[in-house]
């Protein structure tokens, strides 16, 4: 007798397989937050205790390089010389699995790198005062941060790649030094382009705001998603994050309503294996607007 013809998969099975493939292609992520620039945003301990955030960037070490004495300013919380009390806060966050980074730079400050030697000196300072090294005057006390965040928006565009290499080399001494960055969305970033090309950055949270050519605007997501795709294709990093203002007050432009983010943008960008989550500026504005509460289940 002839063999029976092979069975044809049912329509329901095909739909199930198709749906499963879509689910499998969508990647989950976390929320990164900047903390430190407003005294009314709560303590670092309370920030981490919310359970909302996977990464916290302490903002900012705003003065360094060129032979200057580095200075940290956690505005409203503490300034250089008086911040050692947050060591326990840092450890509390880390004990919950939250990575805590020191953010360099910011939109205001006095920072730059004058040479490769200057980059080496800054790397040594960061290692000894915030990471796994030793110093008699660690600004944040004896807690060991997880890494360094590059939010470089001012000054020279040179030698940031050297700083990244020198910091990365310290990972060879034991505990990994995580490197993160917050470039502007126009690609390549004018300050961090060379540094990002090293491929040494673990997490990159691109600022898709205050940059009209590559941000959300008036119901149009195309510029943002097109820019996202360009970053995904162009950069070698473990995870890429969508950086957004947490309220309309947090930036001059580029605010994305939570419902637009969760229903239109996230379903698109989460298809990338490099998708890491969402970065928000900042804890203070997130508190005021409840942005992370609105998006957390979708991130």
mmCIF file of C-alpha atoms in Angstrom:
data_model
loop_
_atom_site.group_PDB
_atom_site.id
_atom_site.type_symbol
_atom_site.label_atom_id
_atom_site.label_comp_id
_atom_site.label_asym_id
_atom_site.label_seq_id
_atom_site.Cartn_x
_atom_site.Cartn_y
_atom_site.Cartn_z
ATOM 1 C CA UNK A 1 0.000 0.000 0.000
ATOM 2 C CA UNK A 2 1.264 3.522 -0.698
ATOM 3 C CA UNK A 3 2.388 5.514 2.271
ATOM 4 C CA UNK A 4 -0.108 8.084 3.554
ATOM 5 C CA UNK A 5 0.678 11.695 2.643
ATOM 6 C CA UNK A 6 2.443 13.718 5.341
ATOM 7 C CA UNK A 7 0.023 15.516 7.584
ATOM 8 C CA UNK A 8 -0.410 19.255 7.114
ATOM 9 C CA UNK A 9 0.073 21.391 10.234
ATOM 10 C CA UNK A 10 -3.187 22.851 11.426
ATOM 11 C CA UNK A 11 -3.773 26.596 11.227
ATOM 12 C CA UNK A 12 -3.884 26.811 15.030
ATOM 13 C CA UNK A 13 -0.473 25.163 15.302
ATOM 14 C CA UNK A 14 1.002 27.551 12.745
ATOM 15 C CA UNK A 15 -0.405 30.499 14.653
ATOM 16 C CA UNK A 16 1.045 29.125 17.896
ATOM 17 C CA UNK A 17 4.480 28.696 16.328
ATOM 18 C CA UNK A 18 4.334 32.188 14.854
ATOM 19 C CA UNK A 19 3.296 33.723 18.172
ATOM 20 C CA UNK A 20 6.017 31.831 20.012
ATOM 21 C CA UNK A 21 8.628 33.110 17.605
ATOM 22 C CA UNK A 22 7.511 36.676 18.248
ATOM 23 C CA UNK A 23 7.607 36.206 21.991
ATOM 24 C CA UNK A 24 11.026 34.646 21.778
ATOM 25 C CA UNK A 25 12.307 37.601 19.738
ATOM 26 C CA UNK A 26 11.242 40.163 22.331
ATOM 27 C CA UNK A 27 13.817 40.905 25.001
ATOM 28 C CA UNK A 28 13.218 42.071 28.566
ATOM 29 C CA UNK A 29 15.171 44.846 30.218
ATOM 30 C CA UNK A 30 15.652 47.040 33.264
ATOM 31 C CA UNK A 31 15.504 50.722 34.164
ATOM 32 C CA UNK A 32 18.604 52.845 34.751
ATOM 33 C CA UNK A 33 18.227 56.065 36.748
ATOM 34 C CA UNK A 34 20.392 59.095 37.457
ATOM 35 C CA UNK A 35 20.433 60.074 41.122
ATOM 36 C CA UNK A 36 22.208 62.912 42.902
ATOM 37 C CA UNK A 37 21.162 66.217 41.389
ATOM 38 C CA UNK A 38 18.233 67.111 43.623
ATOM 39 C CA UNK A 39 17.993 66.891 47.392
ATOM 40 C CA UNK A 40 14.251 66.251 47.169
ATOM 41 C CA UNK A 41 14.568 62.921 45.351
ATOM 42 C CA UNK A 42 15.056 60.764 48.451
ATOM 43 C CA UNK A 43 18.140 58.957 49.679
ATOM 44 C CA UNK A 44 20.109 56.466 47.628
ATOM 45 C CA UNK A 45 18.914 53.701 49.955
ATOM 46 C CA UNK A 46 15.266 54.622 49.450
ATOM 47 C CA UNK A 47 15.824 54.909 45.700
ATOM 48 C CA UNK A 48 17.059 51.347 45.470
ATOM 49 C CA UNK A 49 14.426 50.076 47.899
ATOM 50 C CA UNK A 50 11.655 51.041 45.443
ATOM 51 C CA UNK A 51 12.505 47.950 43.399
ATOM 52 C CA UNK A 52 12.115 49.980 40.202
ATOM 53 C CA UNK A 53 15.727 50.317 39.133
ATOM 54 C CA UNK A 54 18.425 47.903 38.012
ATOM 55 C CA UNK A 55 21.177 50.518 37.587
ATOM 56 C CA UNK A 56 21.865 53.770 39.437
ATOM 57 C CA UNK A 57 24.261 56.441 38.192
ATOM 58 C CA UNK A 58 25.574 58.832 40.852
ATOM 59 C CA UNK A 59 25.683 62.272 39.246
ATOM 60 C CA UNK A 60 28.244 63.837 38.946
ATOM 61 C CA UNK A 61 32.016 63.984 39.239
ATOM 62 C CA UNK A 62 31.881 67.333 37.485
ATOM 63 C CA UNK A 63 35.455 68.567 37.835
ATOM 64 C CA UNK A 64 38.520 66.565 36.779
ATOM 65 C CA UNK A 65 41.347 66.411 34.262
ATOM 66 C CA UNK A 66 44.057 68.862 33.320
ATOM 67 C CA UNK A 67 45.704 68.605 36.723
ATOM 68 C CA UNK A 68 42.615 69.820 38.597
ATOM 69 C CA UNK A 69 41.651 68.436 41.972
ATOM 70 C CA UNK A 70 38.584 66.295 41.129
ATOM 71 C CA UNK A 71 35.306 67.266 42.765
ATOM 72 C CA UNK A 72 32.022 65.428 43.136
ATOM 73 C CA UNK A 73 28.719 67.231 43.547
ATOM 74 C CA UNK A 74 25.655 65.267 44.592
ATOM 75 C CA UNK A 75 23.624 68.468 44.726
ATOM 76 C CA UNK A 76 21.349 68.692 47.729
ATOM 77 C CA UNK A 77 22.791 65.478 49.159
ATOM 78 C CA UNK A 78 26.464 66.256 49.717
ATOM 79 C CA UNK A 79 29.564 67.742 48.101
ATOM 80 C CA UNK A 80 33.213 66.726 47.976
ATOM 81 C CA UNK A 81 34.560 65.946 51.422
ATOM 82 C CA UNK A 82 31.165 65.265 52.966
ATOM 83 C CA UNK A 83 29.768 62.280 51.062
ATOM 84 C CA UNK A 84 31.298 59.355 52.932
ATOM 85 C CA UNK A 85 27.993 58.702 54.678
ATOM 86 C CA UNK A 86 26.480 57.193 51.525
ATOM 87 C CA UNK A 87 28.835 54.193 51.607
ATOM 88 C CA UNK A 88 26.191 52.175 53.422
ATOM 89 C CA UNK A 89 23.594 53.302 50.883
ATOM 90 C CA UNK A 90 25.782 52.062 48.034
ATOM 91 C CA UNK A 91 26.219 48.681 49.696
ATOM 92 C CA UNK A 92 22.489 48.466 50.357
ATOM 93 C CA UNK A 93 21.807 48.920 46.641
ATOM 94 C CA UNK A 94 24.460 46.401 45.636
ATOM 95 C CA UNK A 95 23.095 43.832 48.085
ATOM 96 C CA UNK A 96 19.842 43.996 46.110
ATOM 97 C CA UNK A 97 21.669 43.256 42.863
ATOM 98 C CA UNK A 98 21.630 46.873 41.686
ATOM 99 C CA UNK A 99 24.753 48.145 39.935
ATOM 100 C CA UNK A 100 25.923 51.571 41.116
ATOM 101 C CA UNK A 101 28.152 53.694 38.886
ATOM 102 C CA UNK A 102 29.835 57.066 39.303
ATOM 103 C CA UNK A 103 28.873 59.334 36.427
ATOM 104 C CA UNK A 104 31.555 61.601 34.991
ATOM 105 C CA UNK A 105 30.738 64.963 33.456
ATOM 106 C CA UNK A 106 27.185 66.138 32.933
ATOM 107 C CA UNK A 107 25.790 69.188 31.192
ATOM 108 C CA UNK A 108 27.615 71.622 33.466
ATOM 109 C CA UNK A 109 31.081 71.457 34.978
ATOM 110 C CA UNK A 110 34.762 71.855 34.300
ATOM 111 C CA UNK A 111 36.215 68.661 32.914
ATOM 112 C CA UNK A 112 38.434 67.612 30.048
ATOM 113 C CA UNK A 113 41.378 65.363 29.235
ATOM 114 C CA UNK A 114 44.560 66.988 27.975
ATOM 115 C CA UNK A 115 46.577 63.925 26.960
ATOM 116 C CA UNK A 116 46.944 60.165 27.274
ATOM 117 C CA UNK A 117 48.936 60.772 30.458
ATOM 118 C CA UNK A 118 46.079 62.880 31.806
ATOM 119 C CA UNK A 119 43.639 60.057 31.003
ATOM 120 C CA UNK A 120 45.905 57.653 32.896
ATOM 121 C CA UNK A 121 46.007 59.971 35.910
ATOM 122 C CA UNK A 122 42.212 60.284 35.961
ATOM 123 C CA UNK A 123 41.813 56.507 35.632
ATOM 124 C CA UNK A 124 44.197 55.962 38.545
ATOM 125 C CA UNK A 125 42.298 58.524 40.616
ATOM 126 C CA UNK A 126 38.960 56.834 39.888
ATOM 127 C CA UNK A 127 40.350 53.399 40.702
ATOM 128 C CA UNK A 128 41.885 54.453 43.994
ATOM 129 C CA UNK A 129 39.041 56.692 45.168
ATOM 130 C CA UNK A 130 35.842 55.007 43.933
ATOM 131 C CA UNK A 131 36.677 51.507 42.730
ATOM 132 C CA UNK A 132 38.906 48.699 44.018
ATOM 133 C CA UNK A 133 41.999 50.726 44.871
ATOM 134 C CA UNK A 134 42.927 52.443 48.106
ATOM 135 C CA UNK A 135 43.159 56.072 49.156
ATOM 136 C CA UNK A 136 43.150 57.954 52.434
ATOM 137 C CA UNK A 137 40.426 60.277 51.179
ATOM 138 C CA UNK A 138 37.770 58.292 49.300
ATOM 139 C CA UNK A 139 34.918 60.819 48.664
ATOM 140 C CA UNK A 140 32.160 58.202 49.009
ATOM 141 C CA UNK A 141 33.834 56.241 51.781
ATOM 142 C CA UNK A 142 35.009 52.654 51.527
ATOM 143 C CA UNK A 143 32.176 51.294 49.357
ATOM 144 C CA UNK A 144 33.444 49.956 46.017
ATOM 145 C CA UNK A 145 31.361 51.137 43.078
ATOM 146 C CA UNK A 146 30.551 48.793 40.209
ATOM 147 C CA UNK A 147 31.855 51.049 37.491
ATOM 148 C CA UNK A 148 32.142 54.408 35.764
ATOM 149 C CA UNK A 149 29.569 56.152 33.587
ATOM 150 C CA UNK A 150 30.690 58.561 30.842
ATOM 151 C CA UNK A 151 28.218 61.453 30.450
ATOM 152 C CA UNK A 152 30.630 63.654 28.529
ATOM 153 C CA UNK A 153 28.936 66.691 27.018
ATOM 154 C CA UNK A 154 31.576 69.431 27.323
ATOM 155 C CA UNK A 155 35.245 70.142 26.730
ATOM 156 C CA UNK A 156 37.696 68.247 24.595
ATOM 157 C CA UNK A 157 36.565 65.324 22.457
ATOM 158 C CA UNK A 158 39.940 63.600 22.813
ATOM 159 C CA UNK A 159 41.354 60.828 25.017
ATOM 160 C CA UNK A 160 38.067 59.432 26.324
ATOM 161 C CA UNK A 161 38.917 56.193 24.521
ATOM 162 C CA UNK A 162 42.196 56.092 26.442
ATOM 163 C CA UNK A 163 40.361 56.601 29.731
ATOM 164 C CA UNK A 164 38.046 53.710 28.850
ATOM 165 C CA UNK A 165 40.998 51.419 28.095
ATOM 166 C CA UNK A 166 42.833 52.302 31.295
ATOM 167 C CA UNK A 167 39.711 51.751 33.405
ATOM 168 C CA UNK A 168 38.934 48.485 31.647
ATOM 169 C CA UNK A 169 42.447 47.239 32.402
ATOM 170 C CA UNK A 170 41.651 47.404 36.108
ATOM 171 C CA UNK A 171 39.166 44.561 35.634
ATOM 172 C CA UNK A 172 42.195 42.293 35.389
ATOM 173 C CA UNK A 173 42.863 42.899 39.093
ATOM 174 C CA UNK A 174 39.757 41.028 40.202
ATOM 175 C CA UNK A 175 36.336 42.652 40.328
ATOM 176 C CA UNK A 176 35.052 43.730 36.938
ATOM 177 C CA UNK A 177 34.905 47.473 36.302
ATOM 178 C CA UNK A 178 31.708 48.161 34.363
ATOM 179 C CA UNK A 179 31.834 50.937 31.791
ATOM 180 C CA UNK A 180 28.656 52.741 30.781
ATOM 181 C CA UNK A 181 27.991 55.823 28.654
ATOM 182 C CA UNK A 182 25.246 58.329 27.860
ATOM 183 C CA UNK A 183 25.913 59.631 24.332
ATOM 184 C CA UNK A 184 23.567 61.975 22.491
ATOM 185 C CA UNK A 185 21.422 60.250 19.856
ATOM 186 C CA UNK A 186 22.975 61.864 16.733
ATOM 187 C CA UNK A 187 25.419 59.174 15.573
ATOM 188 C CA UNK A 188 28.324 59.199 16.113
ATOM 189 C CA UNK A 189 28.436 61.134 19.367
ATOM 190 C CA UNK A 190 30.876 64.030 19.032
ATOM 191 C CA UNK A 191 32.526 63.443 22.409
ATOM 192 C CA UNK A 192 32.229 59.701 22.927
ATOM 193 C CA UNK A 193 32.417 58.299 19.408
ATOM 194 C CA UNK A 194 36.025 57.101 19.676
ATOM 195 C CA UNK A 195 35.507 55.736 23.182
ATOM 196 C CA UNK A 196 32.444 53.743 22.133
ATOM 197 C CA UNK A 197 34.359 52.342 19.167
ATOM 198 C CA UNK A 198 36.671 50.543 21.614
ATOM 199 C CA UNK A 199 33.860 48.058 22.273
ATOM 200 C CA UNK A 200 34.658 48.206 25.993
ATOM 201 C CA UNK A 201 31.330 49.625 27.178
ATOM 202 C CA UNK A 202 28.931 47.199 28.820
ATOM 203 C CA UNK A 203 25.850 49.416 28.816
ATOM 204 C CA UNK A 204 25.121 52.423 26.617
ATOM 205 C CA UNK A 205 22.082 54.577 27.422
ATOM 206 C CA UNK A 206 21.611 56.877 24.454
ATOM 207 C CA UNK A 207 19.964 60.234 25.164
ATOM 208 C CA UNK A 208 16.996 60.369 22.806
ATOM 209 C CA UNK A 209 16.013 63.845 23.989
ATOM 210 C CA UNK A 210 17.092 67.454 23.439
ATOM 211 C CA UNK A 211 18.030 66.243 19.950
ATOM 212 C CA UNK A 212 15.115 66.873 17.519
ATOM 213 C CA UNK A 213 16.632 64.940 14.557
ATOM 214 C CA UNK A 214 16.485 61.637 16.461
ATOM 215 C CA UNK A 215 13.784 61.914 19.106
ATOM 216 C CA UNK A 216 10.034 61.445 19.491
ATOM 217 C CA UNK A 217 7.952 64.410 18.420
ATOM 218 C CA UNK A 218 4.205 65.044 18.228
ATOM 219 C CA UNK A 219 3.069 61.500 17.598
ATOM 220 C CA UNK A 220 5.960 60.653 15.280
ATOM 221 C CA UNK A 221 8.159 57.771 16.475
ATOM 222 C CA UNK A 222 9.998 57.296 13.176
ATOM 223 C CA UNK A 223 13.019 59.500 13.892
ATOM 224 C CA UNK A 224 13.586 57.796 17.230
ATOM 225 C CA UNK A 225 13.183 54.237 15.969
ATOM 226 C CA UNK A 226 15.343 54.949 12.915
ATOM 227 C CA UNK A 227 18.085 56.338 15.150
ATOM 228 C CA UNK A 228 17.751 53.346 17.487
ATOM 229 C CA UNK A 229 18.255 50.972 14.563
ATOM 230 C CA UNK A 230 21.358 52.901 13.516
ATOM 231 C CA UNK A 231 22.831 52.643 17.011
ATOM 232 C CA UNK A 232 22.055 48.924 17.190
ATOM 233 C CA UNK A 233 23.776 48.302 13.874
ATOM 234 C CA UNK A 234 26.763 50.536 14.555
ATOM 235 C CA UNK A 235 27.866 50.011 18.129
ATOM 236 C CA UNK A 236 29.564 47.095 19.854
ATOM 237 C CA UNK A 237 28.072 46.941 23.327
ATOM 238 C CA UNK A 238 26.448 44.285 25.471
ATOM 239 C CA UNK A 239 23.234 46.254 26.008
ATOM 240 C CA UNK A 240 21.733 49.399 24.528
ATOM 241 C CA UNK A 241 19.196 51.491 26.448
ATOM 242 C CA UNK A 242 16.607 54.046 25.380
ATOM 243 C CA UNK A 243 17.406 57.228 27.321
ATOM 244 C CA UNK A 244 14.385 59.437 28.036
ATOM 245 C CA UNK A 245 13.337 62.333 30.290
ATOM 246 C CA UNK A 246 11.077 61.157 33.110
ATOM 247 C CA UNK A 247 8.817 64.195 32.761
ATOM 248 C CA UNK A 248 8.218 67.154 30.450
ATOM 249 C CA UNK A 249 10.187 69.299 32.907
ATOM 250 C CA UNK A 250 13.237 67.018 32.791
ATOM 251 C CA UNK A 251 14.346 68.080 29.301
ATOM 252 C CA UNK A 252 13.777 70.787 26.732
ATOM 253 C CA UNK A 253 12.262 68.328 24.256
ATOM 254 C CA UNK A 254 11.855 64.633 23.537
ATOM 255 C CA UNK A 255 9.423 63.581 26.263
ATOM 256 C CA UNK A 256 7.573 60.386 25.316
ATOM 257 C CA UNK A 257 4.169 59.817 26.944
ATOM 258 C CA UNK A 258 4.232 56.467 28.786
ATOM 259 C CA UNK A 259 1.420 54.987 26.714
ATOM 260 C CA UNK A 260 3.259 55.820 23.489
ATOM 261 C CA UNK A 261 6.419 54.224 24.826
ATOM 262 C CA UNK A 262 4.727 51.008 25.931
ATOM 263 C CA UNK A 263 2.357 50.554 22.977
ATOM 264 C CA UNK A 264 4.376 51.876 20.031
ATOM 265 C CA UNK A 265 8.103 52.189 20.745
ATOM 266 C CA UNK A 266 9.033 49.347 23.087
ATOM 267 C CA UNK A 267 7.451 46.632 20.913
ATOM 268 C CA UNK A 268 9.765 47.772 18.101
ATOM 269 C CA UNK A 269 13.056 48.257 19.920
ATOM 270 C CA UNK A 270 12.684 45.170 22.139
ATOM 271 C CA UNK A 271 13.121 43.016 19.044
ATOM 272 C CA UNK A 272 16.849 43.758 19.184
ATOM 273 C CA UNK A 273 19.066 41.330 21.083
ATOM 274 C CA UNK A 274 21.032 44.375 22.250
ATOM 275 C CA UNK A 275 17.995 45.893 23.967
ATOM 276 C CA UNK A 276 18.804 46.466 27.629
ATOM 277 C CA UNK A 277 15.961 48.647 28.855
ATOM 278 C CA UNK A 278 15.213 52.310 29.485
ATOM 279 C CA UNK A 279 17.320 55.018 31.106
ATOM 280 C CA UNK A 280 15.540 57.899 32.828
ATOM 281 C CA UNK A 281 16.678 61.385 33.757
ATOM 282 C CA UNK A 282 16.240 61.612 36.680
ATOM 283 C CA UNK A 283 15.073 60.179 40.024
ATOM 284 C CA UNK A 284 13.605 63.542 41.058
ATOM 285 C CA UNK A 285 11.502 63.869 37.907
ATOM 286 C CA UNK A 286 10.541 60.212 38.023
ATOM 287 C CA UNK A 287 9.176 60.767 41.525
ATOM 288 C CA UNK A 288 7.159 63.771 40.364
ATOM 289 C CA UNK A 289 5.691 62.109 37.285
ATOM 290 C CA UNK A 290 5.543 58.412 38.228
ATOM 291 C CA UNK A 291 7.060 57.511 34.869
ATOM 292 C CA UNK A 292 8.801 54.302 35.871
ATOM 293 C CA UNK A 293 5.635 53.070 37.584
ATOM 294 C CA UNK A 294 3.810 53.505 34.258
ATOM 295 C CA UNK A 295 6.340 51.606 32.157
ATOM 296 C CA UNK A 296 8.056 49.072 34.412
ATOM 297 C CA UNK A 297 5.870 46.110 33.533
ATOM 298 C CA UNK A 298 6.513 46.703 29.825
ATOM 299 C CA UNK A 299 10.272 47.318 29.940
#
